[in-house]
Every structure is written in structure tokens, then in C-alpha cells.
GROMACS .gro file of N, CA and C in nm:
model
  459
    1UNK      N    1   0.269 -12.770  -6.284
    1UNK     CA    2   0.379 -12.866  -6.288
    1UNK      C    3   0.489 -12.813  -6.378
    2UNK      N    4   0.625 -12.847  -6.366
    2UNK     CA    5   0.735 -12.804  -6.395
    2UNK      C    6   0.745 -12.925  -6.500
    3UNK      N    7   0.815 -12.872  -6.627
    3UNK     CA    8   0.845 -12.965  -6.757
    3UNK      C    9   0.974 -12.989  -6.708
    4UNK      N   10   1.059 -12.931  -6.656
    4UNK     CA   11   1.171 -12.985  -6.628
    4UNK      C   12   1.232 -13.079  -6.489
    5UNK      N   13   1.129 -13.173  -6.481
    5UNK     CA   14   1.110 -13.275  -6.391
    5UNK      C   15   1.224 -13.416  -6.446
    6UNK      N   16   1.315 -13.473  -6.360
    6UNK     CA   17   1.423 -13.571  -6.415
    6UNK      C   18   1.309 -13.667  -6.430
    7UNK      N   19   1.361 -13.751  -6.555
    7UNK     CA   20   1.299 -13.837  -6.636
    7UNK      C   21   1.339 -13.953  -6.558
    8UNK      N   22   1.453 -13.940  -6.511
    8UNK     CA   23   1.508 -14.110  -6.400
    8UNK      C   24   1.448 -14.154  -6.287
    9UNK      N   25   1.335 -14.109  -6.269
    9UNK     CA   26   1.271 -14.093  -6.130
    9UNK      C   27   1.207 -14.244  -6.144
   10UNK      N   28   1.143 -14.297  -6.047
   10UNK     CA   29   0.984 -14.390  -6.123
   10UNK      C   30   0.889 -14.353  -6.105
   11UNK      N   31   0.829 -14.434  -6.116
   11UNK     CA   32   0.680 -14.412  -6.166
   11UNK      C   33   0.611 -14.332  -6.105
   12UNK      N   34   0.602 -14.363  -5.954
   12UNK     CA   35   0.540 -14.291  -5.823
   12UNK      C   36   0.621 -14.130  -5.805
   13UNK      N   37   0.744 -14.111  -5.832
   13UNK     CA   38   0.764 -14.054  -5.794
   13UNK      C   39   0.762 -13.892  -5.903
   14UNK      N   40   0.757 -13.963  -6.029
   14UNK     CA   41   0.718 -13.831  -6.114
   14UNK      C   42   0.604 -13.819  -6.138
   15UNK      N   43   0.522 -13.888  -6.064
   15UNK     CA   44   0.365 -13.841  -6.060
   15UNK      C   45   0.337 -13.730  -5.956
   16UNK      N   46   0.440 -13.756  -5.862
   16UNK     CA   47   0.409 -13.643  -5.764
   16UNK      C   48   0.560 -13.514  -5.713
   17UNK      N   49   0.531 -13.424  -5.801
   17UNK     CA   50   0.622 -13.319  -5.817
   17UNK      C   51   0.666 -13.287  -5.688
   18UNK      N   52   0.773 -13.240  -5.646
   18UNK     CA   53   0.835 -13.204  -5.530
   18UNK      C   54   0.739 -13.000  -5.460
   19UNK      N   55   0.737 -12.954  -5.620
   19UNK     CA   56   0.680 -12.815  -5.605
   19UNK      C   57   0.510 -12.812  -5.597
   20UNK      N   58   0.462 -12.956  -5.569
   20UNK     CA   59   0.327 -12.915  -5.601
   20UNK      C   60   0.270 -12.869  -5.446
   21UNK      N   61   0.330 -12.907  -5.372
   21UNK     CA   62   0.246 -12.845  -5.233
   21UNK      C   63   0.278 -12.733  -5.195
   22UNK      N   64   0.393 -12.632  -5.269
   22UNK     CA   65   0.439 -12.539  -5.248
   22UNK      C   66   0.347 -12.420  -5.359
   23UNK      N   67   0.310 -12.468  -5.450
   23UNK     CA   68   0.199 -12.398  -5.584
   23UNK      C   69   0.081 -12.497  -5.565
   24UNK      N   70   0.001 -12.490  -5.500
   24UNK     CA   71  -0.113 -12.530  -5.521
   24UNK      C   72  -0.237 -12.447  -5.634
   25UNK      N   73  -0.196 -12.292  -5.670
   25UNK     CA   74  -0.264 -12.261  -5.743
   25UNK      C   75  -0.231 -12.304  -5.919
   26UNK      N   76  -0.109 -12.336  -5.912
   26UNK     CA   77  -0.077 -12.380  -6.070
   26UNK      C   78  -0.070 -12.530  -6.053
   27UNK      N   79  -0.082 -12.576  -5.940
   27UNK     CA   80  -0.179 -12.742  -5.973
   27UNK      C   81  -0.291 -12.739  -5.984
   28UNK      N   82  -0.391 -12.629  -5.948
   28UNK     CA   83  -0.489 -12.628  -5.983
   28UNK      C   84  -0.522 -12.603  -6.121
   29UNK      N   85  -0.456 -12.493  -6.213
   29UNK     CA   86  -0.498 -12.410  -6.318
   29UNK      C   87  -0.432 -12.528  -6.436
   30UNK      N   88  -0.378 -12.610  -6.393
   30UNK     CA   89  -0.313 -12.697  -6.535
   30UNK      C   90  -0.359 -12.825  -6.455
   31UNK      N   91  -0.417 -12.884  -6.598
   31UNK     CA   92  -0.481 -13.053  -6.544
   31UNK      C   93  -0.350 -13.152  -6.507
   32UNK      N   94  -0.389 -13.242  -6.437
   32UNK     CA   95  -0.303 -13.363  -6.365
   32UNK      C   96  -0.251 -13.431  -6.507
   33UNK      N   97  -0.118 -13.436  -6.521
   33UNK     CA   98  -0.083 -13.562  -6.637
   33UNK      C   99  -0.061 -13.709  -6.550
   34UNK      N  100  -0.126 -13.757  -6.617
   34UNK     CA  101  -0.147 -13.934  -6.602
   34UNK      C  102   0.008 -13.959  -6.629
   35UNK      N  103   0.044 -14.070  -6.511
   35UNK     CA  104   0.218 -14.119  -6.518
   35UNK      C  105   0.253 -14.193  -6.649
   36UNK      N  106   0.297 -14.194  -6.750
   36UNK     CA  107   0.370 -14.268  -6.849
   36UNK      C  108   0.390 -14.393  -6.804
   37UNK      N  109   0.308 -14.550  -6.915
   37UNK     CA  110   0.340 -14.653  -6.903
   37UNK      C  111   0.490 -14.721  -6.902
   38UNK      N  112   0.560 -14.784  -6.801
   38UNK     CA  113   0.665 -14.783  -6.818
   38UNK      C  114   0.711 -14.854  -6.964
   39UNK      N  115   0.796 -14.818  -6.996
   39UNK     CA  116   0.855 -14.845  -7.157
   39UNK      C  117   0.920 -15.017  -7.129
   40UNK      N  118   0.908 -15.100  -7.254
   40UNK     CA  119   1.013 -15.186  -7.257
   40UNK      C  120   1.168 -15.137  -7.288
   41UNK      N  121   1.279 -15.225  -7.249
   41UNK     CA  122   1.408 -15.207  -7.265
   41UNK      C  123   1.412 -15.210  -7.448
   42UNK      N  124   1.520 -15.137  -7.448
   42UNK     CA  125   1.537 -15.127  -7.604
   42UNK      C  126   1.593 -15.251  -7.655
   43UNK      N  127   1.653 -15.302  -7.584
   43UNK     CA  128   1.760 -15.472  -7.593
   43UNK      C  129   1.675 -15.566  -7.652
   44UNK      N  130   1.529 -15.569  -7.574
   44UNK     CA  131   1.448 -15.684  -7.558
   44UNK      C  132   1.323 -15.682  -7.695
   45UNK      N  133   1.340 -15.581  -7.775
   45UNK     CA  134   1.251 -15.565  -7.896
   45UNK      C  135   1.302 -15.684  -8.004
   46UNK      N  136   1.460 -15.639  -8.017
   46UNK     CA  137   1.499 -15.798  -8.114
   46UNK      C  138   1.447 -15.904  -8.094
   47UNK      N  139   1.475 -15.958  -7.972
   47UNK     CA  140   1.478 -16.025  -7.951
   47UNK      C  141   1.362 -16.157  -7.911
   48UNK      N  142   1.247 -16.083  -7.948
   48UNK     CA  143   1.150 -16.089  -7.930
   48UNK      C  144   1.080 -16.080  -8.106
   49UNK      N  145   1.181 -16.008  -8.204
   49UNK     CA  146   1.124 -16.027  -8.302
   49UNK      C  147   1.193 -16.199  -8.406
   50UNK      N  148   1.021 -16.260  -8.418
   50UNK     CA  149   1.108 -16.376  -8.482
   50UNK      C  150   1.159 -16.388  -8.589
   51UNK      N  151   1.138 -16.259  -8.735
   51UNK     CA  152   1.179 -16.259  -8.807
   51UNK      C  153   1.337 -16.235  -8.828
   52UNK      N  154   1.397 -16.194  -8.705
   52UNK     CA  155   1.500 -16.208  -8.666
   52UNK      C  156   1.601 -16.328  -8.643
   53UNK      N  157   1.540 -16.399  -8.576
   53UNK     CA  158   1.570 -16.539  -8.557
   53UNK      C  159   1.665 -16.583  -8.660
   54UNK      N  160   1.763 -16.697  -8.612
   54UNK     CA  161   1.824 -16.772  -8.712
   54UNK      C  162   1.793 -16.953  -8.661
   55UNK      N  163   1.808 -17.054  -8.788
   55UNK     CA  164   1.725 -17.133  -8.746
   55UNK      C  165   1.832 -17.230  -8.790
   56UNK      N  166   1.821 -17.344  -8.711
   56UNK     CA  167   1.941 -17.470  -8.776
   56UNK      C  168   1.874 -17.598  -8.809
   57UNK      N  169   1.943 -17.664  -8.923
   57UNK     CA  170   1.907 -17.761  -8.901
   57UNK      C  171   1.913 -17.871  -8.834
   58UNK      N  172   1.864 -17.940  -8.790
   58UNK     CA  173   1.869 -18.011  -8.648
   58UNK      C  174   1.981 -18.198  -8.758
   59UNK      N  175   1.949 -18.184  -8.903
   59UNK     CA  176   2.008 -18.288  -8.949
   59UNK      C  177   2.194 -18.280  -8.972
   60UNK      N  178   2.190 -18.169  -9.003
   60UNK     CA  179   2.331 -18.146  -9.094
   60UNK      C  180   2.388 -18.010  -8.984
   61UNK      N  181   2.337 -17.958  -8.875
   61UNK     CA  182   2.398 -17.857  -8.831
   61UNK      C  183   2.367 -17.699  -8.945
   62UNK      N  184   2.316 -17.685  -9.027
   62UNK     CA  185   2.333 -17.561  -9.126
   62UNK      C  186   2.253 -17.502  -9.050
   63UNK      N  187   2.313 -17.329  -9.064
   63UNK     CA  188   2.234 -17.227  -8.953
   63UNK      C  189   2.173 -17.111  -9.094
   64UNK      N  190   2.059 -17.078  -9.087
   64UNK     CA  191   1.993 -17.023  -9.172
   64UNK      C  192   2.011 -16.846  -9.123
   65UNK      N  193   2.086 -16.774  -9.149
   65UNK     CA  194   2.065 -16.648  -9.104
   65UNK      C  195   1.999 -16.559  -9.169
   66UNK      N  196   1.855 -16.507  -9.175
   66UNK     CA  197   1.809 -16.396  -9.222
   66UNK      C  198   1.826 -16.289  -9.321
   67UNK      N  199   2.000 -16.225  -9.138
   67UNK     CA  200   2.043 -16.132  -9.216
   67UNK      C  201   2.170 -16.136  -9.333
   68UNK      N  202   2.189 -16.266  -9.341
   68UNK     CA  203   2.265 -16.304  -9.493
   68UNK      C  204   2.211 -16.355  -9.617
   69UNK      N  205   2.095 -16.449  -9.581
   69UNK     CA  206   2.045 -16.532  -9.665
   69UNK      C  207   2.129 -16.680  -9.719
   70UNK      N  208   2.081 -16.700  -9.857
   70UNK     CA  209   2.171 -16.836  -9.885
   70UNK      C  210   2.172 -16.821 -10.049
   71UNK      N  211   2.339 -16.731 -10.074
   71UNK     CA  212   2.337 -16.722 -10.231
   71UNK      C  213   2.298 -16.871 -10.322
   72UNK      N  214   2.376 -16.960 -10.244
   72UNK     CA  215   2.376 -17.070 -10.329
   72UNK      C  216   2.187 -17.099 -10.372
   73UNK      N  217   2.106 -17.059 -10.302
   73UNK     CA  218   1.992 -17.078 -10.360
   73UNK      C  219   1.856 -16.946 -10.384
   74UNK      N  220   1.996 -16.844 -10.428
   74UNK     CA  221   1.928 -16.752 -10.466
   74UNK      C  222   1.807 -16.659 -10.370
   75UNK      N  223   1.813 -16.666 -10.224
   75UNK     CA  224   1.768 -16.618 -10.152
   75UNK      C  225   1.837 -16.463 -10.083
   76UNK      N  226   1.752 -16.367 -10.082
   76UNK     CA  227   1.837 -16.277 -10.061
   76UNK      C  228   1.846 -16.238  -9.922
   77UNK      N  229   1.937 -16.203  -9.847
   77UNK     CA  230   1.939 -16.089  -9.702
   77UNK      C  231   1.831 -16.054  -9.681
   78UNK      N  232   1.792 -16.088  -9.567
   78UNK     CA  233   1.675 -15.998  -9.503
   78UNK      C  234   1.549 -16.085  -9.504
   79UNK      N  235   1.554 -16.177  -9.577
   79UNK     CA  236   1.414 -16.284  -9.541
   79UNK      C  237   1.416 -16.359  -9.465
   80UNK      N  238   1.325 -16.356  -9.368
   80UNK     CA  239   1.260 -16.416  -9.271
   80UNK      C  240   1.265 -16.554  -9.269
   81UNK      N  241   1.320 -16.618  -9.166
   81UNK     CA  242   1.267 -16.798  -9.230
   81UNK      C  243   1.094 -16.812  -9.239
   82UNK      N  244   0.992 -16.735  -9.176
   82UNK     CA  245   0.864 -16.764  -9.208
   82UNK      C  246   0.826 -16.733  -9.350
   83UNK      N  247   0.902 -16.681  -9.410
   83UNK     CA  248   0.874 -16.609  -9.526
   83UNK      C  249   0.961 -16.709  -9.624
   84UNK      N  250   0.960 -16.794  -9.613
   84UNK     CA  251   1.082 -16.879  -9.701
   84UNK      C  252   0.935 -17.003  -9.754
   85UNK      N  253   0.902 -17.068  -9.871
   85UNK     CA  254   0.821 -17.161  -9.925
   85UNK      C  255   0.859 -17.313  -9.841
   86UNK      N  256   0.759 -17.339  -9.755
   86UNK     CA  257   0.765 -17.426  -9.682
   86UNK      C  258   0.767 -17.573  -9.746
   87UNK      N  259   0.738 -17.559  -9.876
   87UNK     CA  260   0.755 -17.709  -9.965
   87UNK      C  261   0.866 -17.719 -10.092
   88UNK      N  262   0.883 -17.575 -10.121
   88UNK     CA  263   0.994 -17.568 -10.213
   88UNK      C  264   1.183 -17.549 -10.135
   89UNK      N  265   1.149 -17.514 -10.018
   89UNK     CA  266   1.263 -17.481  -9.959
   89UNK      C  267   1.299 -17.609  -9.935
   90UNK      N  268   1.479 -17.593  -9.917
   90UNK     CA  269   1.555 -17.723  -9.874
   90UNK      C  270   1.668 -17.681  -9.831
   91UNK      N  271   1.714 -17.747  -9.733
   91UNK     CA  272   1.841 -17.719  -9.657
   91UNK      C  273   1.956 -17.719  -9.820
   92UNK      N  274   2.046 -17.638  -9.806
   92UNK     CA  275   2.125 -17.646  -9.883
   92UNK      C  276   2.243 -17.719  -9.905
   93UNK      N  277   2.258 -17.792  -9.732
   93UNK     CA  278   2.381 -17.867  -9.733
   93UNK      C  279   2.316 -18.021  -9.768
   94UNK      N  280   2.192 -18.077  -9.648
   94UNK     CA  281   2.109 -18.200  -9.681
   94UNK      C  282   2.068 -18.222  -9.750
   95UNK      N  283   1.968 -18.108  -9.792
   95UNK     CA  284   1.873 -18.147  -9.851
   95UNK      C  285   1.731 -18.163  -9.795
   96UNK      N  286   1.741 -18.109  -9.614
   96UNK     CA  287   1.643 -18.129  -9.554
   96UNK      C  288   1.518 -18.055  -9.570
   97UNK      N  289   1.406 -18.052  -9.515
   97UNK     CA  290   1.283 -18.008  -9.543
   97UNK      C  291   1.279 -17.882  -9.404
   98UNK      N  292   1.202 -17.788  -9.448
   98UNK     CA  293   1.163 -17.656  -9.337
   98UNK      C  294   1.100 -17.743  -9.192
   99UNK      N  295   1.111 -17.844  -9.176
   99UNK     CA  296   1.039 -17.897  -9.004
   99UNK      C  297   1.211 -17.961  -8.977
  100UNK      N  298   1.281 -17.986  -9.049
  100UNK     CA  299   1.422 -18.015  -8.985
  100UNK      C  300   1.475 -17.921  -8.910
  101UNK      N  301   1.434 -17.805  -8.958
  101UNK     CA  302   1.500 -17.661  -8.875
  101UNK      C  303   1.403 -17.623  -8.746
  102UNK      N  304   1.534 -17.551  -8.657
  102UNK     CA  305   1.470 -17.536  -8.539
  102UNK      C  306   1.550 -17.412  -8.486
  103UNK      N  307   1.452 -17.326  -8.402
  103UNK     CA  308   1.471 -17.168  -8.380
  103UNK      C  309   1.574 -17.183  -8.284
  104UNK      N  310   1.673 -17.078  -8.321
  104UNK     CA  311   1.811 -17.078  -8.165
  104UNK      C  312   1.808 -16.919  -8.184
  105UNK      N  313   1.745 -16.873  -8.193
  105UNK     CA  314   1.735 -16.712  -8.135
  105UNK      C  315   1.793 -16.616  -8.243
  106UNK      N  316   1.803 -16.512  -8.180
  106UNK     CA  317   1.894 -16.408  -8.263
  106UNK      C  318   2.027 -16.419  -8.289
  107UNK      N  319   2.056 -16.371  -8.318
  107UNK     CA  320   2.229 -16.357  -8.407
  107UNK      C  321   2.315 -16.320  -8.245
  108UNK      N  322   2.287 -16.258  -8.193
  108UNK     CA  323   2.334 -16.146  -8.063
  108UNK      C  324   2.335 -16.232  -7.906
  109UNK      N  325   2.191 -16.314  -7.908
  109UNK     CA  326   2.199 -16.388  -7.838
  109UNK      C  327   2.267 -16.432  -7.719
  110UNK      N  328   2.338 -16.454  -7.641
  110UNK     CA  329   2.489 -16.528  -7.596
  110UNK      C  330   2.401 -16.714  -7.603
  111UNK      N  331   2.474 -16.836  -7.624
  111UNK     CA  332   2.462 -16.902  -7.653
  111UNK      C  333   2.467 -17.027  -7.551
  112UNK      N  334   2.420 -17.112  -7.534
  112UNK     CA  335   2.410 -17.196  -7.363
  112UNK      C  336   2.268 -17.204  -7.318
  113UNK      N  337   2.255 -17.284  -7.206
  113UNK     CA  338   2.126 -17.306  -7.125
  113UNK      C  339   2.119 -17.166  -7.075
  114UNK      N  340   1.941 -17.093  -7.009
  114UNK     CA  341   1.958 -17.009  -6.974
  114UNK      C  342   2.030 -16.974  -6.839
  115UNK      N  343   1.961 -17.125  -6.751
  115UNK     CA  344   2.033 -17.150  -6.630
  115UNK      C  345   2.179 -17.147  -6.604
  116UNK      N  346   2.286 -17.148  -6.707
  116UNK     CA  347   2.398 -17.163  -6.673
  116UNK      C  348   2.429 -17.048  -6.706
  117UNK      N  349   2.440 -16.942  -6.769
  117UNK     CA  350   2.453 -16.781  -6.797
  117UNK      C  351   2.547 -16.748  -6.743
  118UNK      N  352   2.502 -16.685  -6.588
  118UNK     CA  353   2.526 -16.683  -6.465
  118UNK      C  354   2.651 -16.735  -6.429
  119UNK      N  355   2.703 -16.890  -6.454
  119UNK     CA  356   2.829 -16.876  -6.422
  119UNK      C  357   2.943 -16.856  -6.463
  120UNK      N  358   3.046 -16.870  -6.438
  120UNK     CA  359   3.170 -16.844  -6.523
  120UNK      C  360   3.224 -16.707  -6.503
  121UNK      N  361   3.348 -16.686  -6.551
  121UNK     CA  362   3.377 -16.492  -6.505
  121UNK      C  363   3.289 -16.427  -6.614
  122UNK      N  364   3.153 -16.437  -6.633
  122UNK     CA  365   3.098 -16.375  -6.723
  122UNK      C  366   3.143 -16.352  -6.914
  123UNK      N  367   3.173 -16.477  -6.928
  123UNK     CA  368   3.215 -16.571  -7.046
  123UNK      C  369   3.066 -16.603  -7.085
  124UNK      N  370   3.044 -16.688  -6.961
  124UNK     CA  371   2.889 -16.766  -7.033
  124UNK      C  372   2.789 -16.640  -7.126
  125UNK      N  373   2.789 -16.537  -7.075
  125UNK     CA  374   2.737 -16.446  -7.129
  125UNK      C  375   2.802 -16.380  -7.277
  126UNK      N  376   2.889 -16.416  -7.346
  126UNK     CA  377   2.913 -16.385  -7.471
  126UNK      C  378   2.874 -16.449  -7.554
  127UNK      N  379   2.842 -16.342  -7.683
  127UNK     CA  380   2.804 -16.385  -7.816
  127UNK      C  381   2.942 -16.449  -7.867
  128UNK      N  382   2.852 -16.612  -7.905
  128UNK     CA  383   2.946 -16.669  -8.025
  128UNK      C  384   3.079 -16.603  -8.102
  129UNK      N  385   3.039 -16.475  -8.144
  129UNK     CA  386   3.149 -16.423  -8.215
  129UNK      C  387   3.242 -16.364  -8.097
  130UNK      N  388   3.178 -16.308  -7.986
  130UNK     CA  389   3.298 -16.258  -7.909
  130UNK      C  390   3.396 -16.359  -7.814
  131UNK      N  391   3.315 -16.495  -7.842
  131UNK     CA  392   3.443 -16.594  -7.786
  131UNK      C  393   3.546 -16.642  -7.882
  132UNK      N  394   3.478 -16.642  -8.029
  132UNK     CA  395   3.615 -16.634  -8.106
  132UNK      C  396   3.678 -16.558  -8.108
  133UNK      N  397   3.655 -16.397  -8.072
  133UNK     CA  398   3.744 -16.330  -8.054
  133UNK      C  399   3.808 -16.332  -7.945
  134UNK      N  400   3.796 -16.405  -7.851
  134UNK     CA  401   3.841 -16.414  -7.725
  134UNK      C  402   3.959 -16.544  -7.762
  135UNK      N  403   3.885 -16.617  -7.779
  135UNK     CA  404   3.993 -16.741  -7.846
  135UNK      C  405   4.128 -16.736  -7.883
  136UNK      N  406   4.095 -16.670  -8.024
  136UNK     CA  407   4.146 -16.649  -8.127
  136UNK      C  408   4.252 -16.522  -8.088
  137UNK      N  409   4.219 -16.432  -8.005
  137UNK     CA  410   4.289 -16.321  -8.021
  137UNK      C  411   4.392 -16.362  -7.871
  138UNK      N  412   4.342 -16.479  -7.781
  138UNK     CA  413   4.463 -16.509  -7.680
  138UNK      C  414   4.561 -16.605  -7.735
  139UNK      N  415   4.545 -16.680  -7.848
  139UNK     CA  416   4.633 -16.731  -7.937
  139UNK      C  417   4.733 -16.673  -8.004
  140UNK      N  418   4.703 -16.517  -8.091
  140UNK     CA  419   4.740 -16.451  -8.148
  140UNK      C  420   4.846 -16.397  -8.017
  141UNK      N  421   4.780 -16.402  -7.944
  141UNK     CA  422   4.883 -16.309  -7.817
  141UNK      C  423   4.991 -16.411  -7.768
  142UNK      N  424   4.953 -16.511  -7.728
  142UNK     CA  425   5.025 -16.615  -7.712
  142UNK      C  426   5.159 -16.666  -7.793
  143UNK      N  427   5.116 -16.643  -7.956
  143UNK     CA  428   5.236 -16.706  -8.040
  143UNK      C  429   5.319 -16.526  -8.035
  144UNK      N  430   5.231 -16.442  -8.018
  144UNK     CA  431   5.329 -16.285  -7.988
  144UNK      C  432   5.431 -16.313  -7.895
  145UNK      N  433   5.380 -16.379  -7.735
  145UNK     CA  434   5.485 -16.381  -7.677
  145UNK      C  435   5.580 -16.461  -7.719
  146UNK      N  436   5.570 -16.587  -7.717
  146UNK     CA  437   5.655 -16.728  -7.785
  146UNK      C  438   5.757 -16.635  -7.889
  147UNK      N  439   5.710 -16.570  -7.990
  147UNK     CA  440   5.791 -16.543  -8.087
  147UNK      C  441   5.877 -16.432  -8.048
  148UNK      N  442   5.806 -16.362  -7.964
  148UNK     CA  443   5.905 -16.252  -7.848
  148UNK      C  444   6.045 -16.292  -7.787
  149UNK      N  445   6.032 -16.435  -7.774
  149UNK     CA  446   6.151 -16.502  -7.639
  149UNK      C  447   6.269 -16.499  -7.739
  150UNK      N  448   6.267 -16.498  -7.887
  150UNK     CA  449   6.345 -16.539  -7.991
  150UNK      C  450   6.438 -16.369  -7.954
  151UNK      N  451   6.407 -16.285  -7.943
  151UNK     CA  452   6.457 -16.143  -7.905
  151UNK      C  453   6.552 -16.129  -7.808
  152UNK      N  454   6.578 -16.240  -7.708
  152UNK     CA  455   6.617 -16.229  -7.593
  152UNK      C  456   6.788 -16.307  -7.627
  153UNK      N  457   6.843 -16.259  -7.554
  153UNK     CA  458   6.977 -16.326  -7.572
  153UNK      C  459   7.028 -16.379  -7.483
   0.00000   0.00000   0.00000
């Protein structure tokens, strides 16, 4: 078998080399490699990790992010909400208790039912932050033109 076999193939098909019926003696002299389990997507590892997760409270709206933490109570970046003291912790805006909060995914996410995704010119599919930038930056464009017309004589 040839090492330089394309990796884009699937499964079936890089199990069975194009040169092997043409060399049957060097399929013989080198053992059969077993096909490679197909891999998960690299996308879907986050997302899937819950220490990732950011969590809200379902009383006051406060969103707990991980990867910031919450200076006001001395918690640093990078902790986990499982990793947070389930009787000493308290929402920082309420005052609520760790069962007030409830998991809404990763940071990256796009945000909505899953069922509705799908529609829209592919809007539904942006992250939170890229519709404020969407927002925000057709506003910015908007008072550009408006303040443009002042140019005109």
C-alpha cells in the first residue's frame, strides 16, 4: 500500500487502494491496515464540553460566564459553574441560589429554538455578538449616510 493515499476519501474507499490489484505481491508482503474510526468534527468538542457552558439565572436574567468569571465575588476566569460551592454561591445581582440557574450552552452557540435556525437569510444562525454587530454596525452606516446628505448642495 501507498502512504500517499488522499485522506478525503471515506471510509470504504481508503480501505481499498486503487494500486492493490495491480501489486498483489506488496499487498501481500505488508499487512492490511484496519480503516480509521471516523473522527468527530472539531466544532462539536466545545460544545459538548459543559464546563464550557454559561448559565443564567432564570430569576434576575444574570448570565454566569466561565470564561470571565464574577470579580464582584472574587471568582476567577475559567471556573466551571460545576465547580462553583453549591451552598455558598449566590447570584450576584439577586441573590439567588445555584438551582435558579439554568444551562444555555456555550458562549459561540447561535441563540433561538433549534427548530427555527433554519430560517431567515441565515441570521437565525448568528452568535449573539455577531447580531450586535450586525445591528449596531447598520446603524453606524446608516447615520454615515444621513450625515453624508449634509455634503450635497
Amino acid at each position: 500500500m501507498s502512504t500517499d493515499a488522499p485522506t478525503d476519501l471515506p471510509a470504504d474507499a481508503a480501505a481499498e487502494p486503487a494500486d492493490a490489484a495491480a501489486e498483489p505481491a506488496d499487498a501481500a508482503a505488508e499487512p492490511a491496515e484496519a480503516p480509521a474510526p471516523p473522527q468527530p468534527a472539531a466544532s462539536a468538542a466545545p460544545t459538548s464540553d459543559p464546563d464550557t457552558h454559561r448559565f443564567e439565572c432564570r430569576s434576575c436574567g444574570f448570565v454566569y460566564d466561565p470564561a470571565e468569571g464574577v470579580r464582584k465575588l472574587d471568582i476567577e476566569s475559567g471556573t466551571p459553574f460545576s465547580a462553583l460551592d453549591p451552598v455558598g454561591f449566590r447570584c450576584p445581582v439577586c441573590r439567588s441560589r445555584v438551582g435558579a440557574f439554568k444551562d444555555i450552552g456555550p458562549r459561540d452557540k447561535p441563540s433561538g429554538f433549534e427548530e427555527n435556525l433554519d430560517f431567515g437569510f441565515g441570521v437565525n444562525r448568528l452568535t449573539p455578538g455577531q447580531k450586535n454587530v450586525l445591528i449596531f454596525g447598520g446603524f453606524a452606516l446608516a447615520i454615515a449616510f444621513f450625515l453624508s446628505l449634509y455634503s450635497l448642495r
